[in-house]
PDB file of C-alpha atoms in Angstrom:
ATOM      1  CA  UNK A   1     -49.210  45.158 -46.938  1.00  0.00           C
ATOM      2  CA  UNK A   2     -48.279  42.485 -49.131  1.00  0.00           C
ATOM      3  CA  UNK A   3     -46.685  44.168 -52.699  1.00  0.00           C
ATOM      4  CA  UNK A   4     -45.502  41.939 -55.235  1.00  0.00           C
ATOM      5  CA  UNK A   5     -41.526  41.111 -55.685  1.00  0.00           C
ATOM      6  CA  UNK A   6     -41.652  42.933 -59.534  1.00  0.00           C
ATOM      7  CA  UNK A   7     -43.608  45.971 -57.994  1.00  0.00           C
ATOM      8  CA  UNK A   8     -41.462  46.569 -55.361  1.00  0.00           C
ATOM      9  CA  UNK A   9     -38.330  46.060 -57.687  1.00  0.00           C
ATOM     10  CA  UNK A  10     -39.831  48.302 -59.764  1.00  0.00           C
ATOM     11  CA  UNK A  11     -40.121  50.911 -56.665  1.00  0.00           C
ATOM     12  CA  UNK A  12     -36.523  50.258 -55.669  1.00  0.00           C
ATOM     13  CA  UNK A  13     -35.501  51.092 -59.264  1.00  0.00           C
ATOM     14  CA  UNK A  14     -37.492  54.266 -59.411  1.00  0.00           C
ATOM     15  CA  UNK A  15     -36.156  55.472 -56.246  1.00  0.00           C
ATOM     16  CA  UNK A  16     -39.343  55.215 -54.461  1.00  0.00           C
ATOM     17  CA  UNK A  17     -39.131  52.586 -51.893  1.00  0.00           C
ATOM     18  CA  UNK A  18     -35.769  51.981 -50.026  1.00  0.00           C
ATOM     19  CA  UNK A  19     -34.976  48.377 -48.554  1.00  0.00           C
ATOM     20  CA  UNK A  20     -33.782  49.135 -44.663  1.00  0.00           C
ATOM     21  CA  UNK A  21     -34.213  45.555 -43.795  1.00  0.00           C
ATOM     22  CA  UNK A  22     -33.826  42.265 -44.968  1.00  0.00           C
ATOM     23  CA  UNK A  23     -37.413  42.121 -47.138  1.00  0.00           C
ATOM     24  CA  UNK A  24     -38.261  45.123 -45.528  1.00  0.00           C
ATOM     25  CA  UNK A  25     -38.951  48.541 -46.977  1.00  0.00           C
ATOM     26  CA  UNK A  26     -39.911  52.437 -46.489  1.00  0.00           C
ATOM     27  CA  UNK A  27     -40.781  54.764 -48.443  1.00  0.00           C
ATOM     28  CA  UNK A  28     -37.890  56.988 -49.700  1.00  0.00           C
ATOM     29  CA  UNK A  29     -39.144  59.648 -47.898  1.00  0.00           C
ATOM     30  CA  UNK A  30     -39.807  58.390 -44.272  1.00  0.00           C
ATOM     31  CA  UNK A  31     -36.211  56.735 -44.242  1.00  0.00           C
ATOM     32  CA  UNK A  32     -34.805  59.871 -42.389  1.00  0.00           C
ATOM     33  CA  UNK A  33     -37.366  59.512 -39.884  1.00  0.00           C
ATOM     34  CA  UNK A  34     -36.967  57.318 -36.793  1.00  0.00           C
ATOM     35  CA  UNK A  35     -40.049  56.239 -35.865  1.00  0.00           C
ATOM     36  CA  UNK A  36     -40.859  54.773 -39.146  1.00  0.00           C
ATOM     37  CA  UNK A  37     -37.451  53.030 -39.191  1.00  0.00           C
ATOM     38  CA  UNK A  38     -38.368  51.960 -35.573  1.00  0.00           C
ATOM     39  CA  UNK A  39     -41.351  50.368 -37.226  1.00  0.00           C
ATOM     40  CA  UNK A  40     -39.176  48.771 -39.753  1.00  0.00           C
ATOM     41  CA  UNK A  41     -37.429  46.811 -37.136  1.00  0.00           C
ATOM     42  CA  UNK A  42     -40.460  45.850 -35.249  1.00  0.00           C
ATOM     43  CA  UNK A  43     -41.905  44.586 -38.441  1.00  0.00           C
ATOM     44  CA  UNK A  44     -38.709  42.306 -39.330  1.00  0.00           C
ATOM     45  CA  UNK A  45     -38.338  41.262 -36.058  1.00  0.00           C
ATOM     46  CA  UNK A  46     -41.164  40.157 -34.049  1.00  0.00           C
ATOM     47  CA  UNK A  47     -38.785  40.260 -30.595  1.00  0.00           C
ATOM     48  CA  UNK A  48     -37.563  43.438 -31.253  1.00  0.00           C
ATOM     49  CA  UNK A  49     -37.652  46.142 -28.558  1.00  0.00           C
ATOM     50  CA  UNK A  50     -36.541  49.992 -29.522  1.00  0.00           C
ATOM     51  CA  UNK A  51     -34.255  51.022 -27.105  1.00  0.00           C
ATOM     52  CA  UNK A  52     -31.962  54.197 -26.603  1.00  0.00           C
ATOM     53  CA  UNK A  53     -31.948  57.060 -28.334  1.00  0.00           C
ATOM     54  CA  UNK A  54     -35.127  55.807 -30.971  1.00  0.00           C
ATOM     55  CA  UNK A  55     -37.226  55.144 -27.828  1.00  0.00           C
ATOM     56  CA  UNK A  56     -36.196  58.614 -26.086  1.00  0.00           C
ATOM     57  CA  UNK A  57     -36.977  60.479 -29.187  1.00  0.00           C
ATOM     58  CA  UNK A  58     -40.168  58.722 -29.735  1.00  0.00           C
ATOM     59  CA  UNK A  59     -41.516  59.042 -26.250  1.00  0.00           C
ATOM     60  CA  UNK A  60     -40.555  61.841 -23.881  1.00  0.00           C
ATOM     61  CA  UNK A  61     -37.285  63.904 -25.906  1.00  0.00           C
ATOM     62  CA  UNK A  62     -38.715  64.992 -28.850  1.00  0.00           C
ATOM     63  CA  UNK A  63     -35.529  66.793 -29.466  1.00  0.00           C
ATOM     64  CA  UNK A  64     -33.035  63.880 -29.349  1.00  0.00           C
ATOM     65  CA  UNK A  65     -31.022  63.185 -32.435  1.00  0.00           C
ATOM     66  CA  UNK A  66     -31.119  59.551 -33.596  1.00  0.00           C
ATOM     67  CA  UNK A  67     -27.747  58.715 -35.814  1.00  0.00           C
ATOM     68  CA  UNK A  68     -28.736  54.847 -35.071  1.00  0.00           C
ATOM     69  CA  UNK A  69     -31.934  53.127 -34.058  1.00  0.00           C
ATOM     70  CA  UNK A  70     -31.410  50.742 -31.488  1.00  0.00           C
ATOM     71  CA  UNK A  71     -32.554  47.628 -30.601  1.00  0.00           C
ATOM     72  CA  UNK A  72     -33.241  44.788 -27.873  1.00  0.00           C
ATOM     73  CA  UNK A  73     -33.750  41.082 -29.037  1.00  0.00           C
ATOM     74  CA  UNK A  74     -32.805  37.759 -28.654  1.00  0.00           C
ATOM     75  CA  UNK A  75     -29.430  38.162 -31.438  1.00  0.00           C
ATOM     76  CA  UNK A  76     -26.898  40.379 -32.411  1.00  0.00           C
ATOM     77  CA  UNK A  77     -27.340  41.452 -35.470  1.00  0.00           C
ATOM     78  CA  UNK A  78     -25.359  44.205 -37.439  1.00  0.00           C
ATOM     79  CA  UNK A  79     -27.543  45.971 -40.534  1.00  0.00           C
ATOM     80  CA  UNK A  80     -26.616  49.335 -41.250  1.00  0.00           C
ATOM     81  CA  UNK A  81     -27.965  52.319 -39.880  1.00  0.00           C
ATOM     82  CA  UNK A  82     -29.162  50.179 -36.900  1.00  0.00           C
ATOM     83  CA  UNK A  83     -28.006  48.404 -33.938  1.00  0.00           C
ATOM     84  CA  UNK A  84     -29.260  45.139 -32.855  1.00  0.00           C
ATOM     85  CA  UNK A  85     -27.780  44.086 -28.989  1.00  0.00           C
ATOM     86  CA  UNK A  86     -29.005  40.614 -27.376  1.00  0.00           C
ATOM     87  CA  UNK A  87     -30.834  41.831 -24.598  1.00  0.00           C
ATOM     88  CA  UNK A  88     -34.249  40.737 -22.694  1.00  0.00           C
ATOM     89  CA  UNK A  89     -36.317  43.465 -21.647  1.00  0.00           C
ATOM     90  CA  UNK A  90     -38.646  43.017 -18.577  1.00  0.00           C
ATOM     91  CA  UNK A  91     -42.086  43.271 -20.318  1.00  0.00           C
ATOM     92  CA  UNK A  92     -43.680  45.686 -17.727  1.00  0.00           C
ATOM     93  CA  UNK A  93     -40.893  47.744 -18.460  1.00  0.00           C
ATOM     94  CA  UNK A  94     -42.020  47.810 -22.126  1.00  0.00           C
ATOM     95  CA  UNK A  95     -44.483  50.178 -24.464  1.00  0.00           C
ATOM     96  CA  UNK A  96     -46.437  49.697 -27.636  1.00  0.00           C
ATOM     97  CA  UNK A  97     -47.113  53.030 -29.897  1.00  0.00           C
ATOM     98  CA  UNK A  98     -48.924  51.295 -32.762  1.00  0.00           C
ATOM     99  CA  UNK A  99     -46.812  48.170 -33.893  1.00  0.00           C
ATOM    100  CA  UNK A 100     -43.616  49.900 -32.307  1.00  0.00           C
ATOM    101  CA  UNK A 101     -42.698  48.294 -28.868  1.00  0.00           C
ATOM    102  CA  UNK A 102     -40.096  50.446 -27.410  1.00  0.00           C
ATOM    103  CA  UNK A 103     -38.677  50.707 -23.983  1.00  0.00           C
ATOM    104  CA  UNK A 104     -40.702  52.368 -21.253  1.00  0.00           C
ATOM    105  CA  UNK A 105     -39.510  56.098 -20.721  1.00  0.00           C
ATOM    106  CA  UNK A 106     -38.468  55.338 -16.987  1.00  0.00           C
ATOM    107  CA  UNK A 107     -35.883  52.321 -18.029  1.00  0.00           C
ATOM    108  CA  UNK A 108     -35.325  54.484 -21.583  1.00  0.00           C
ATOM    109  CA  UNK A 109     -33.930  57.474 -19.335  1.00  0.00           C
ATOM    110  CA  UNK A 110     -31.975  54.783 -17.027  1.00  0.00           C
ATOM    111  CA  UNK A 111     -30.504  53.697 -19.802  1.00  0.00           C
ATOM    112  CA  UNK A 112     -29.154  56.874 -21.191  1.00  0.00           C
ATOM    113  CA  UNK A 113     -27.823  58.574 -18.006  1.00  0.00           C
ATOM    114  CA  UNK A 114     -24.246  57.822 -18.391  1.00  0.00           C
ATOM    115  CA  UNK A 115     -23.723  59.155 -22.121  1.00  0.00           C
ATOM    116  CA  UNK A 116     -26.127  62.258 -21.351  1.00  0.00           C
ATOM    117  CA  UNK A 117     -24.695  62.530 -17.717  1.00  0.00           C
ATOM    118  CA  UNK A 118     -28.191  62.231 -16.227  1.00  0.00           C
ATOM    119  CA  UNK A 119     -29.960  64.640 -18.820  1.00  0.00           C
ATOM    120  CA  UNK A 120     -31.919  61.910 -19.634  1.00  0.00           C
ATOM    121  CA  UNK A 121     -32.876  61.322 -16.632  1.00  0.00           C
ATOM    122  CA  UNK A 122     -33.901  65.133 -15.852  1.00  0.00           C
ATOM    123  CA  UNK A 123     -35.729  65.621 -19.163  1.00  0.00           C
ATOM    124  CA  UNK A 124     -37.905  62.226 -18.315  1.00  0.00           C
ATOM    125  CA  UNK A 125     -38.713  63.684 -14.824  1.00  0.00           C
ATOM    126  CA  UNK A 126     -39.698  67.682 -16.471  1.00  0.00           C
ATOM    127  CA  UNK A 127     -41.529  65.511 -18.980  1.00  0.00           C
ATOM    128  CA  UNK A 128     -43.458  64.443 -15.927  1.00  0.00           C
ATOM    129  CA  UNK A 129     -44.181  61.215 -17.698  1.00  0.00           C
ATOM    130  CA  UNK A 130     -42.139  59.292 -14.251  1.00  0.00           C
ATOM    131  CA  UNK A 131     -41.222  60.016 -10.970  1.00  0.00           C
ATOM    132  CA  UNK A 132     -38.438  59.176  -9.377  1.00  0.00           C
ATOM    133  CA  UNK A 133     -39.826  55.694  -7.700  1.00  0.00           C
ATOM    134  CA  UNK A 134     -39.982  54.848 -11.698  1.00  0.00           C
ATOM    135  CA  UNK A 135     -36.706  55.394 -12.320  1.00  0.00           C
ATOM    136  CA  UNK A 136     -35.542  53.298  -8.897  1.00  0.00           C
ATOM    137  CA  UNK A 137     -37.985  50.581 -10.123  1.00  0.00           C
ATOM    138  CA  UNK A 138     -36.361  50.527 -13.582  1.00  0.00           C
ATOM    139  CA  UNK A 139     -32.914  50.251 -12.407  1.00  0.00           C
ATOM    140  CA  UNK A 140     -33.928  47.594  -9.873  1.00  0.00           C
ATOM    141  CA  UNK A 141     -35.650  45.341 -12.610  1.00  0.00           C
ATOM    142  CA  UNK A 142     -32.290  45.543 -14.592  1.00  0.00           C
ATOM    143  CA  UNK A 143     -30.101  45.185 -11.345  1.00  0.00           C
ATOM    144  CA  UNK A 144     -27.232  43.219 -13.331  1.00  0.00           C
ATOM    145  CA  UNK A 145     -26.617  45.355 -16.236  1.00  0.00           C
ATOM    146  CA  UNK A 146     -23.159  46.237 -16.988  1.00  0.00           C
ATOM    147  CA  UNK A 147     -22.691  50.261 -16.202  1.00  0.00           C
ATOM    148  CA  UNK A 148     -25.468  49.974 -13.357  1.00  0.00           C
ATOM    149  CA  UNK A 149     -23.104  51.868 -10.752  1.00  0.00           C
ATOM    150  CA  UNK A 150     -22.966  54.989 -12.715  1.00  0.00           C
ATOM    151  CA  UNK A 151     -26.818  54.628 -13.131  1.00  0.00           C
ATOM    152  CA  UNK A 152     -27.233  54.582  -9.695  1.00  0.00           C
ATOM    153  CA  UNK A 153     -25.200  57.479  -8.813  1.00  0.00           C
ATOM    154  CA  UNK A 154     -26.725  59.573 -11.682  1.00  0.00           C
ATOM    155  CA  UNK A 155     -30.334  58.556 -10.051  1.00  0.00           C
ATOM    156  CA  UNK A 156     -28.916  59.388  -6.428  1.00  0.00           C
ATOM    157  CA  UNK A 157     -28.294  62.831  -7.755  1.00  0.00           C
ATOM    158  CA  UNK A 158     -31.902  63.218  -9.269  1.00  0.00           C
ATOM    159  CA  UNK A 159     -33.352  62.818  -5.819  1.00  0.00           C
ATOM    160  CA  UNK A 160     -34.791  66.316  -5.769  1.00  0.00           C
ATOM    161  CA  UNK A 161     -35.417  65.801  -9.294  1.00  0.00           C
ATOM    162  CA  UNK A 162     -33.426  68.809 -11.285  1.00  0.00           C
ATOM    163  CA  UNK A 163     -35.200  69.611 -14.425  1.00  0.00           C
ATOM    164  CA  UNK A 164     -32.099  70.743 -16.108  1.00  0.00           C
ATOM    165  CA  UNK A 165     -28.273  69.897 -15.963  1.00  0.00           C
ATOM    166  CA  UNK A 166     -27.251  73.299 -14.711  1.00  0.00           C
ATOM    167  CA  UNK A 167     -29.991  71.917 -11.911  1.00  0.00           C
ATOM    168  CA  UNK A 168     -28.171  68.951 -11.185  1.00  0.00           C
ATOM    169  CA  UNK A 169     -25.214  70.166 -10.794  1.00  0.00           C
ATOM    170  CA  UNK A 170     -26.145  72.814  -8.359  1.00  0.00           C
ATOM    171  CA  UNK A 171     -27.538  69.965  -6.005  1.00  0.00           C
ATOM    172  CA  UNK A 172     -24.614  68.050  -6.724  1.00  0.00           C
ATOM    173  CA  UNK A 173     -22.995  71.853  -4.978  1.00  0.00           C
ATOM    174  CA  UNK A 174     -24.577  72.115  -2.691  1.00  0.00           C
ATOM    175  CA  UNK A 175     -24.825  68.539  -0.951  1.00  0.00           C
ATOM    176  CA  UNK A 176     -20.966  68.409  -1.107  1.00  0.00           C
ATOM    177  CA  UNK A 177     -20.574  71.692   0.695  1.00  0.00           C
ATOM    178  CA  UNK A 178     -22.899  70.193   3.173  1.00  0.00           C
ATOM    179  CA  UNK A 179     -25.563  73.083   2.732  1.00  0.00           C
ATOM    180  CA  UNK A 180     -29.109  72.005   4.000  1.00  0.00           C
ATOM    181  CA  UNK A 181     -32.320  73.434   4.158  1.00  0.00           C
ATOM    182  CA  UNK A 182     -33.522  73.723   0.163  1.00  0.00           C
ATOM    183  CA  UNK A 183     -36.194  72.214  -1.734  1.00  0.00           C
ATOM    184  CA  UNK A 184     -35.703  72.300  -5.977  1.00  0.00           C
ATOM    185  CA  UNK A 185     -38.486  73.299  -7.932  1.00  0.00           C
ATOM    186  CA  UNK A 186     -40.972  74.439  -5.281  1.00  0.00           C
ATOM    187  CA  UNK A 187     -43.756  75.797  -5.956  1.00  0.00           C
ATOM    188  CA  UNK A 188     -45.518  79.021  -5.127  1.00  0.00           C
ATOM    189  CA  UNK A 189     -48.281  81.207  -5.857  1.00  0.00           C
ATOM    190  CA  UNK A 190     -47.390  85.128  -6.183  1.00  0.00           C
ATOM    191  CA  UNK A 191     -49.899  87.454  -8.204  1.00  0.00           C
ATOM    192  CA  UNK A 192     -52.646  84.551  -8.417  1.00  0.00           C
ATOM    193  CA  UNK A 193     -49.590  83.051 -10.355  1.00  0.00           C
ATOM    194  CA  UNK A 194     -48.076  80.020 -10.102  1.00  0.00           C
ATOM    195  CA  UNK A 195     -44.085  79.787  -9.488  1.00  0.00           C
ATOM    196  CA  UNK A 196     -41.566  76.670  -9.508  1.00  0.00           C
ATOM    197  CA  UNK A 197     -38.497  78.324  -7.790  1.00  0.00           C
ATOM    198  CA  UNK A 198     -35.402  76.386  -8.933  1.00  0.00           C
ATOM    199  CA  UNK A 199     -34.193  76.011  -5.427  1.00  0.00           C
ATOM    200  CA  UNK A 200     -35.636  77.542  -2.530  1.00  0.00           C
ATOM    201  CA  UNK A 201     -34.462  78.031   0.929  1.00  0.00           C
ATOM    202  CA  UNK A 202     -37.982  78.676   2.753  1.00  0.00           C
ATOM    203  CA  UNK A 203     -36.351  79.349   6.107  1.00  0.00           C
ATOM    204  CA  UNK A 204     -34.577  82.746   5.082  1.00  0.00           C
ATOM    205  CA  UNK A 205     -36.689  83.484   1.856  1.00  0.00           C
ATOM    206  CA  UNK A 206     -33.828  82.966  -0.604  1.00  0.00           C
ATOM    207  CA  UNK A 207     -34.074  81.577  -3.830  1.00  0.00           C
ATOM    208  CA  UNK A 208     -31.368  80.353  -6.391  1.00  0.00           C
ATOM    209  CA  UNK A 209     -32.297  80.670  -9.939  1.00  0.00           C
ATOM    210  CA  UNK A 210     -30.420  78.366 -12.473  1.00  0.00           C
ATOM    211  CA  UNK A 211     -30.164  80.333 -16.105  1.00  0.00           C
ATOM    212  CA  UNK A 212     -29.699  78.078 -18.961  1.00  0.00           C
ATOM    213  CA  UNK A 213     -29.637  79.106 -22.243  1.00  0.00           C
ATOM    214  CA  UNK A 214     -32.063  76.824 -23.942  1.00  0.00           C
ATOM    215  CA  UNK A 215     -34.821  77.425 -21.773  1.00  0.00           C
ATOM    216  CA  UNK A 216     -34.380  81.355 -20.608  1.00  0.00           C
ATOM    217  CA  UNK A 217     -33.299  82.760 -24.152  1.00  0.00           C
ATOM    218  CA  UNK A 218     -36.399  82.791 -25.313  1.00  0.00           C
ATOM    219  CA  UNK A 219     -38.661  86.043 -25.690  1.00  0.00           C
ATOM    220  CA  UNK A 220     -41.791  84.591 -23.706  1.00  0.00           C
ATOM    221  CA  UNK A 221     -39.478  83.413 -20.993  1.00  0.00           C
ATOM    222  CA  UNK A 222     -37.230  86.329 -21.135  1.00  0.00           C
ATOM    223  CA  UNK A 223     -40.609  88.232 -20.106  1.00  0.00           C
ATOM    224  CA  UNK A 224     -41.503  85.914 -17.645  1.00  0.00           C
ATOM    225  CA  UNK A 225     -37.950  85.769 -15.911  1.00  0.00           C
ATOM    226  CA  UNK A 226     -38.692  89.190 -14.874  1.00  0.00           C
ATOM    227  CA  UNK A 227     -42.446  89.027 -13.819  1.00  0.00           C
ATOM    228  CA  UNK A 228     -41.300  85.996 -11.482  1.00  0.00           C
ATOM    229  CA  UNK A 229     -38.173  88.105 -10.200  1.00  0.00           C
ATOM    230  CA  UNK A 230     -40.183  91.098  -9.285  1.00  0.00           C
ATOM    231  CA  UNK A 231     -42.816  89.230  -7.864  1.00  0.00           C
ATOM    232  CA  UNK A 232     -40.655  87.465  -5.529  1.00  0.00           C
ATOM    233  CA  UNK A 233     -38.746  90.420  -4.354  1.00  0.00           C
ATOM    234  CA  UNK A 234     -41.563  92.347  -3.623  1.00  0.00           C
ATOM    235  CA  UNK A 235     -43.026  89.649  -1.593  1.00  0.00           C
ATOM    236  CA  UNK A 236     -39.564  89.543   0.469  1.00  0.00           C
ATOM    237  CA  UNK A 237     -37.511  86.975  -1.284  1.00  0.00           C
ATOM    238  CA  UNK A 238     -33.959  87.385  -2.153  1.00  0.00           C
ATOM    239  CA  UNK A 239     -32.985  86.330  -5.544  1.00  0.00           C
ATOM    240  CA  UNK A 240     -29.564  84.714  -6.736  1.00  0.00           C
ATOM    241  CA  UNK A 241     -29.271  84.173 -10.124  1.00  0.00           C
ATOM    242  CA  UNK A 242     -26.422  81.739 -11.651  1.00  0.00           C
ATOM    243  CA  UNK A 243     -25.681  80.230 -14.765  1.00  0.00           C
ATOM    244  CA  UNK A 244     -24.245  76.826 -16.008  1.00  0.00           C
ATOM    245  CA  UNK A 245     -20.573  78.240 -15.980  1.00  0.00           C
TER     246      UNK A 245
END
């Protein structure tokens, strides 16, 4: 809304209200949060597209720390505590949440790969928010983008869509060693239960279990783990179990 310039001087003074923009202010305590300064740049700029790590946290990686909030429009423009890049996006490749436009997850996840070494691009697909056909689509809108190659390897790698790092680079294994005959995350019903098997090798009932920390540490996965394991051996599966190292 519209506050008058002594009010909000006032504010400022108190410590209430914190300019972030050029005539453009949060509340002291939403300044820490990105979505509200992702607001605050849609609000000064009427081009303004949240990109990165801003867009990732605000869409599809919850989790993802945002030191900067960055964002697509038709200057550069350095402010503090954000990053402004000239950049068009393709507007079927963009998303509004409120009076936040942002990037769409598949071209948010493109753009990440190469700092995240594809975990962007594995958390997006878990997410289930894309499929892979997204993520080709993405890349082929922004065909001319500087860094593209590494995209497209990362994306090459996610072809039977890993759901984890560890994932990836088990595929990334196992196609190098020339070893056929696997599906990742298949899934299967044991116990009127449903399974995803990390990668299975239907053929000679073998399946490869990839053991991250962050998601089998947990005590209700912990549990689970060993449901699913005895499950599958009883039913005549042999069970490998690595780890990322």
């Amino acid at each position: 809304g519209v506050v008058p310039d002594s009010t909000m001087s006032r504010l400022v003074q108190q410590g209430a209200m914190v300019p972030v923009l050029p005539g453009t202010w949060l509340r002291a305590d939403l300044v820490a949060i990105p979505g509200w300064r992702a607001a605050a740049a849609c609000a000064w700029r009427p081009d303004a597209v949240v990109t990165g790590d801003a867009a990732a946290a605000l869409t599809f990686w919850s989790e993802r720390s945002v030191p900067v909030v960055e964002v697509a429009c038709r200057t550069e423009i350095r402010r503090p505590g954000f990053r402004f890049v000239r950049r068009s996006i393709p507007g079927d490749l963009m998303r509004w949440q409120g009076a936040t436009c942002l990037t769409a997850p598949a071209l948010t996840a493109i753009d990440l790969a190469p700092i995240t070494d594809g975990e962007s691009i594995d958390t997006v697909l878990r997410s289930k928010t894309v499929r892979i056909k997204d993520l080709h689509a993405a890349l082929e809108a922004t065909r001319y983008r500087r860094g593209n190659r590494d995209r497209r390897r990362l994306l090459l790698d996610s072809r039977a869509e890993p759901w984890s790092v560890a994932e990836r680079i088990a595929h990334r294994l196992l196609r190098t060693a020339g070893i056929e005959g696997w599906r990742a995350n298949r899934p299967i019903v044991l116990r009127r239960q449903l399974f995803y098997l990390d990668i299975a090798f239907g053929a000679i009932r073998l399946v490869i279990e990839i053991d991250g920390r962050a998601f089998h540490s947990g005590p209700d996965v912990f549990e689970s783990d060993r449901v699913r394991q005895n499950a599958l051996t009883t039913d005549g599966w042999t069970v490998l179990r690595f780890t990322y190292r």
